[in-house]
Amino acid sequence: AWRLERPLITVACHEDLSSTDLVGRFLLEGEETVWHDGPLTTAVRNGAICYLDEIVEARKDTVVIIHPLTDHRRRLPIEKLGTIVDAPSDFMLVVSYNPGYQSILKDLKQSTRQRFVAVEFDYPPPEMEAEIVAREGGVDEGTARDLVLIGQKVRNLRGHGLEEGVSTRLLIYAAQLIALGIPPVDAAEVAMGGIEHEPAAEHELAEMPARRLARIEALDRRRADGDRLAGEIEHEHEDHERRDRPHDRRDLHRLVLIREHEDQRNAEQAE
């Protein structure tokens, strides 16, 4: 859009997105109802580029509204106004989605897919990706190359227990954390350890080591509670020991797990 010097209108698609959200609706203003164009109608009227991000997340009855715009007709019917808006020659409609990990119910219909020219994007070459990570993440080239190398190794696990590899976005997030002073190992664990983390404000990122310490302390308390439960169970079964019946430590471990499961279930019910 910047190179073409054209306005860009972006819509983040989701399952609650309706055709009314795209086309427009009447709204009350004072004592009258006034029509307001939706983002798709606005793009058509102004010859802009309309970008529908993650289009497969929208309902299929919503996606159908773009069919007249994406074939030889190139027009947008607005039923509530009883009008048809013809798209100018410079109007463009762009959609995107990540194929491969959605369910079969969230895929682009053939009738919609055949209306577009498809362009498949893969990960950039290592040298280019390292340059992107260094520039966007604010780290030196050596750190960027190390992050890209980790990303490549993780991507090789796709199809071997890992559904999706590490994206360039996650590598940039890890670089941003490192640039803010987070230790590299902690930054990589948070950004690439299966956590889809959107970057927070700088002061929140600065507090991340403290939150990590709090998590470690919580784990220590949980271990202490486990030891306490083991002591209680041993006390409950001391009558077996009095009768010289040897106590099986494996049975004791199973009882501890059962007690922890019951406590967790009671806590979830209380919430």
GROMACS .gro file of C-alpha atoms in nm:
model
  271
    1ALA     CA    1   0.000   0.000   0.000
    2TRP     CA    2   0.285   0.237   0.080
    3ARG     CA    3   0.456   0.172  -0.252
    4LEU     CA    4   0.130   0.207  -0.445
    5GLU     CA    5   0.039   0.517  -0.244
    6ARG     CA    6  -0.301   0.370  -0.173
    7PRO     CA    7  -0.501   0.373   0.152
    8LEU     CA    8  -0.510   0.044   0.340
    9ILE     CA    9  -0.808  -0.075   0.545
   10THR     CA   10  -0.742  -0.382   0.762
   11VAL     CA   11  -1.008  -0.605   0.916
   12ALA     CA   12  -0.919  -0.871   1.174
   13CYS     CA   13  -1.166  -1.152   1.106
   14HIS     CA   14  -1.322  -1.355   1.387
   15GLU     CA   15  -1.613  -1.591   1.432
   16ASP     CA   16  -1.851  -1.313   1.541
   17LEU     CA   17  -1.779  -1.100   1.233
   18SER     CA   18  -2.099  -1.051   1.031
   19SER     CA   19  -2.164  -0.921   0.682
   20THR     CA   20  -2.318  -0.614   0.847
   21ASP     CA   21  -1.986  -0.543   1.017
   22LEU     CA   22  -1.817  -0.541   0.677
   23VAL     CA   23  -2.080  -0.364   0.468
   24GLY     CA   24  -2.234  -0.118   0.715
   25ARG     CA   25  -2.539  -0.052   0.931
   26PHE     CA   26  -2.791   0.208   1.038
   27LEU     CA   27  -2.716   0.372   1.373
   28LEU     CA   28  -2.926   0.600   1.589
   29GLU     CA   29  -2.806   0.958   1.601
   30GLY     CA   30  -3.039   1.183   1.794
   31GLU     CA   31  -3.388   1.120   1.665
   32GLU     CA   32  -3.293   0.969   1.331
   33THR     CA   33  -3.113   0.669   1.192
   34VAL     CA   34  -2.800   0.734   0.989
   35TRP     CA   35  -2.622   0.488   0.760
   36HIS     CA   36  -2.256   0.421   0.834
   37ASP     CA   37  -2.038   0.242   0.581
   38GLY     CA   38  -1.846  -0.060   0.700
   39PRO     CA   39  -1.474  -0.107   0.624
   40LEU     CA   40  -1.539  -0.307   0.307
   41THR     CA   41  -1.781  -0.048   0.166
   42THR     CA   42  -1.544   0.233   0.259
   43ALA     CA   43  -1.260   0.061   0.073
   44VAL     CA   44  -1.475   0.009  -0.236
   45ARG     CA   45  -1.597   0.369  -0.247
   46ASN     CA   46  -1.245   0.509  -0.210
   47GLY     CA   47  -1.057   0.262  -0.428
   48ALA     CA   48  -0.850   0.147  -0.134
   49ILE     CA   49  -0.687  -0.184  -0.048
   50CYS     CA   50  -0.906  -0.390   0.187
   51TYR     CA   51  -0.710  -0.652   0.381
   52LEU     CA   52  -0.906  -0.930   0.555
   53ASP     CA   53  -0.668  -1.089   0.803
   54GLU     CA   54  -0.727  -1.456   0.901
   55ILE     CA   55  -1.032  -1.481   0.679
   56VAL     CA   56  -1.094  -1.846   0.772
   57GLU     CA   57  -1.187  -1.731   1.123
   58ALA     CA   58  -1.497  -1.559   0.985
   59ARG     CA   59  -1.821  -1.746   0.930
   60LYS     CA   60  -1.879  -1.882   0.581
   61ASP     CA   61  -2.201  -1.683   0.541
   62THR     CA   62  -1.995  -1.370   0.605
   63VAL     CA   63  -1.723  -1.458   0.355
   64VAL     CA   64  -1.981  -1.501   0.078
   65ILE     CA   65  -2.036  -1.123   0.074
   66ILE     CA   66  -1.701  -1.076  -0.102
   67HIS     CA   67  -1.786  -1.307  -0.395
   68PRO     CA   68  -1.944  -1.037  -0.618
   69LEU     CA   69  -1.638  -0.820  -0.556
   70THR     CA   70  -1.387  -1.087  -0.652
   71ASP     CA   71  -1.521  -1.209  -0.985
   72HIS     CA   72  -1.604  -1.040  -1.316
   73ARG     CA   73  -1.884  -0.834  -1.157
   74ARG     CA   74  -1.662  -0.633  -0.919
   75ARG     CA   75  -1.957  -0.484  -0.736
   76LEU     CA   76  -2.079  -0.476  -0.378
   77PRO     CA   77  -2.455  -0.510  -0.321
   78ILE     CA   78  -2.584  -0.325  -0.014
   79GLU     CA   79  -2.920  -0.484   0.058
   80LYS     CA   80  -3.017  -0.249   0.341
   81LEU     CA   81  -2.981   0.050   0.110
   82GLY     CA   82  -3.108  -0.129  -0.197
   83THR     CA   83  -2.804  -0.013  -0.393
   84ILE     CA   84  -2.503  -0.162  -0.566
   85VAL     CA   85  -2.160  -0.003  -0.542
   86ASP     CA   86  -1.931  -0.068  -0.837
   87ALA     CA   87  -1.567  -0.111  -0.744
   88PRO     CA   88  -1.325   0.124  -0.923
   89SER     CA   89  -1.032  -0.024  -1.112
   90ASP     CA   90  -0.785   0.060  -0.835
   91PHE     CA   91  -0.979  -0.124  -0.563
   92MET     CA   92  -0.800  -0.433  -0.431
   93LEU     CA   93  -0.910  -0.706  -0.194
   94VAL     CA   94  -0.643  -0.906  -0.010
   95VAL     CA   95  -0.706  -1.196   0.227
   96SER     CA   96  -0.467  -1.406   0.434
   97TYR     CA   97  -0.467  -1.708   0.660
   98ASN     CA   98  -0.226  -1.967   0.791
   99PRO     CA   99  -0.309  -2.306   0.640
  100GLY     CA  100  -0.209  -2.634   0.797
  101TYR     CA  101  -0.306  -2.620   1.162
  102GLN     CA  102  -0.672  -2.518   1.153
  103SER     CA  103  -0.943  -2.780   1.170
  104ILE     CA  104  -1.110  -2.892   0.848
  105LEU     CA  105  -1.407  -2.674   0.941
  106LYS     CA  106  -1.186  -2.365   0.923
  107ASP     CA  107  -1.061  -2.374   0.569
  108LEU     CA  108  -1.121  -2.153   0.271
  109LYS     CA  109  -1.402  -2.273   0.044
  110GLN     CA  110  -1.303  -2.365  -0.310
  111SER     CA  111  -1.558  -2.117  -0.446
  112THR     CA  112  -1.377  -1.842  -0.254
  113ARG     CA  113  -1.022  -1.962  -0.313
  114GLN     CA  114  -1.057  -1.978  -0.691
  115ARG     CA  115  -1.140  -1.607  -0.699
  116PHE     CA  116  -0.791  -1.510  -0.580
  117VAL     CA  117  -0.436  -1.535  -0.701
  118ALA     CA  118  -0.262  -1.734  -0.428
  119VAL     CA  119   0.085  -1.643  -0.304
  120GLU     CA  120   0.251  -1.880  -0.057
  121PHE     CA  121   0.491  -1.729   0.196
  122ASP     CA  122   0.753  -1.940   0.370
  123TYR     CA  123   1.010  -1.838   0.628
  124PRO     CA  124   1.266  -1.592   0.489
  125PRO     CA  125   1.621  -1.714   0.418
  126PRO     CA  126   1.842  -1.729   0.731
  127GLU     CA  127   2.050  -1.425   0.636
  128MET     CA  128   1.744  -1.213   0.566
  129GLU     CA  129   1.563  -1.340   0.877
  130ALA     CA  130   1.864  -1.257   1.096
  131GLU     CA  131   1.866  -0.905   0.950
  132ILE     CA  132   1.494  -0.868   1.024
  133VAL     CA  133   1.533  -0.995   1.381
  134ALA     CA  134   1.829  -0.765   1.445
  135ARG     CA  135   1.651  -0.457   1.309
  136GLU     CA  136   1.308  -0.517   1.461
  137GLY     CA  137   1.433  -0.669   1.786
  138GLY     CA  138   1.708  -0.417   1.856
  139VAL     CA  139   1.987  -0.672   1.908
  140ASP     CA  140   2.327  -0.725   1.747
  141GLU     CA  141   2.371  -0.949   1.444
  142GLY     CA  142   2.535  -1.229   1.644
  143THR     CA  143   2.240  -1.260   1.881
  144ALA     CA  144   1.997  -1.243   1.588
  145ARG     CA  145   2.180  -1.526   1.410
  146ASP     CA  146   2.168  -1.740   1.724
  147LEU     CA  147   1.794  -1.686   1.756
  148VAL     CA  148   1.738  -1.773   1.391
  149LEU     CA  149   1.944  -2.090   1.433
  150ILE     CA  150   1.725  -2.194   1.728
  151GLY     CA  151   1.416  -2.120   1.523
  152GLN     CA  152   1.539  -2.338   1.237
  153LYS     CA  153   1.604  -2.631   1.471
  154VAL     CA  154   1.256  -2.601   1.622
  155ARG     CA  155   1.097  -2.581   1.276
  156ASN     CA  156   1.261  -2.912   1.186
  157LEU     CA  157   1.040  -3.074   1.451
  158ARG     CA  158   0.722  -3.000   1.258
  159GLY     CA  159   0.540  -3.325   1.200
  160HIS     CA  160   0.734  -3.492   1.482
  161GLY     CA  161   0.519  -3.394   1.777
  162LEU     CA  162   0.515  -3.020   1.702
  163GLU     CA  163   0.224  -2.875   1.507
  164GLU     CA  164   0.377  -2.538   1.424
  165GLY     CA  165   0.731  -2.407   1.413
  166VAL     CA  166   0.869  -2.087   1.561
  167SER     CA  167   0.767  -1.787   1.353
  168THR     CA  168   0.982  -1.486   1.276
  169ARG     CA  169   0.747  -1.287   1.499
  170LEU     CA  170   0.839  -1.499   1.801
  171LEU     CA  171   1.209  -1.459   1.725
  172ILE     CA  172   1.161  -1.082   1.720
  173TYR     CA  173   0.977  -1.099   2.054
  174ALA     CA  174   1.268  -1.294   2.204
  175ALA     CA  175   1.511  -1.035   2.065
  176GLN     CA  176   1.307  -0.751   2.214
  177LEU     CA  177   1.316  -0.918   2.554
  178ILE     CA  178   1.693  -0.961   2.529
  179ALA     CA  179   1.731  -0.596   2.427
  180LEU     CA  180   1.540  -0.498   2.742
  181GLY     CA  181   1.788  -0.685   2.962
  182ILE     CA  182   1.614  -1.019   3.004
  183PRO     CA  183   1.865  -1.309   3.010
  184PRO     CA  184   1.872  -1.480   2.667
  185VAL     CA  185   1.767  -1.820   2.802
  186ASP     CA  186   1.467  -1.673   2.984
  187ALA     CA  187   1.375  -1.461   2.681
  188ALA     CA  188   1.386  -1.763   2.449
  189GLU     CA  189   1.187  -1.975   2.693
  190VAL     CA  190   0.910  -1.716   2.726
  191ALA     CA  191   0.889  -1.619   2.358
  192MET     CA  192   0.947  -1.957   2.196
  193GLY     CA  193   0.852  -2.207   2.464
  194GLY     CA  194   0.502  -2.271   2.329
  195ILE     CA  195   0.371  -1.941   2.472
  196GLU     CA  196   0.196  -1.720   2.219
  197HIS     CA  197   0.307  -1.397   2.386
  198GLU     CA  198   0.218  -1.056   2.254
  199PRO     CA  199   0.477  -0.796   2.361
  200ALA     CA  200   0.372  -0.609   2.673
  201ALA     CA  201   0.475  -0.266   2.791
  202GLU     CA  202   0.838  -0.212   2.887
  203HIS     CA  203   0.767  -0.187   3.259
  204GLU     CA  204   0.584  -0.521   3.249
  205LEU     CA  205   0.872  -0.685   3.067
  206ALA     CA  206   1.112  -0.545   3.326
  207GLU     CA  207   0.908  -0.716   3.598
  208MET     CA  208   0.924  -1.052   3.421
  209PRO     CA  209   1.223  -1.185   3.625
  210ALA     CA  210   1.028  -1.107   3.944
  211ARG     CA  211   0.727  -1.297   3.813
  212ARG     CA  212   0.955  -1.586   3.721
  213LEU     CA  213   1.092  -1.589   4.077
  214ALA     CA  214   0.737  -1.588   4.212
  215ARG     CA  215   0.657  -1.888   3.995
  216ILE     CA  216   0.960  -2.076   4.132
  217GLU     CA  217   0.852  -1.994   4.486
  218ALA     CA  218   0.502  -2.123   4.409
  219LEU     CA  219   0.652  -2.451   4.285
  220ASP     CA  220   0.856  -2.477   4.604
  221ARG     CA  221   0.540  -2.430   4.811
  222ARG     CA  222   0.371  -2.701   4.610
  223ARG     CA  223   0.656  -2.941   4.679
  224ALA     CA  224   0.632  -2.856   5.049
  225ASP     CA  225   0.259  -2.927   5.041
  226GLY     CA  226   0.334  -3.263   4.877
  227ASP     CA  227   0.575  -3.349   5.159
  228ARG     CA  228   0.310  -3.251   5.411
  229LEU     CA  229   0.054  -3.476   5.243
  230ALA     CA  230   0.301  -3.763   5.246
  231GLY     CA  231   0.348  -3.714   5.620
  232GLU     CA  232  -0.026  -3.714   5.681
  233ILE     CA  233  -0.073  -4.033   5.483
  234GLU     CA  234   0.210  -4.202   5.670
  235HIS     CA  235   0.043  -4.101   5.995
  236GLU     CA  236  -0.292  -4.239   5.876
  237HIS     CA  237  -0.131  -4.573   5.798
  238GLU     CA  238   0.079  -4.607   6.113
  239ASP     CA  239  -0.157  -4.878   6.236
  240HIS     CA  240  -0.031  -5.093   5.948
  241GLU     CA  241   0.323  -5.039   6.066
  242ARG     CA  242   0.228  -5.139   6.420
  243ARG     CA  243   0.109  -5.474   6.286
  244ASP     CA  244   0.453  -5.519   6.122
  245ARG     CA  245   0.303  -5.491   5.775
  246PRO     CA  246   0.568  -5.340   5.547
  247HIS     CA  247   0.448  -5.019   5.381
  248ASP     CA  248   0.495  -5.003   5.005
  249ARG     CA  249   0.643  -4.666   4.906
  250ARG     CA  250   0.488  -4.699   4.560
  251ASP     CA  251   0.144  -4.726   4.720
  252LEU     CA  252   0.226  -4.419   4.929
  253HIS     CA  253   0.324  -4.226   4.615
  254ARG     CA  254  -0.001  -4.323   4.447
  255LEU     CA  255  -0.198  -4.207   4.751
  256VAL     CA  256  -0.018  -3.872   4.742
  257LEU     CA  257  -0.110  -3.828   4.376
  258ILE     CA  258  -0.472  -3.920   4.450
  259ARG     CA  259  -0.487  -3.670   4.736
  260GLU     CA  260  -0.335  -3.393   4.517
  261HIS     CA  261  -0.588  -3.470   4.242
  262GLU     CA  262  -0.876  -3.449   4.491
  263ASP     CA  263  -0.748  -3.117   4.628
  264GLN     CA  264  -0.713  -2.975   4.276
  265ARG     CA  265  -1.064  -3.089   4.181
  266ASN     CA  266  -1.211  -2.934   4.496
  267ALA     CA  267  -1.032  -2.607   4.421
  268GLU     CA  268  -1.166  -2.602   4.063
  269GLN     CA  269  -1.520  -2.667   4.190
  270ALA     CA  270  -1.486  -2.387   4.443
  271GLU     CA  271  -1.381  -2.146   4.165
   0.00000   0.00000   0.00000
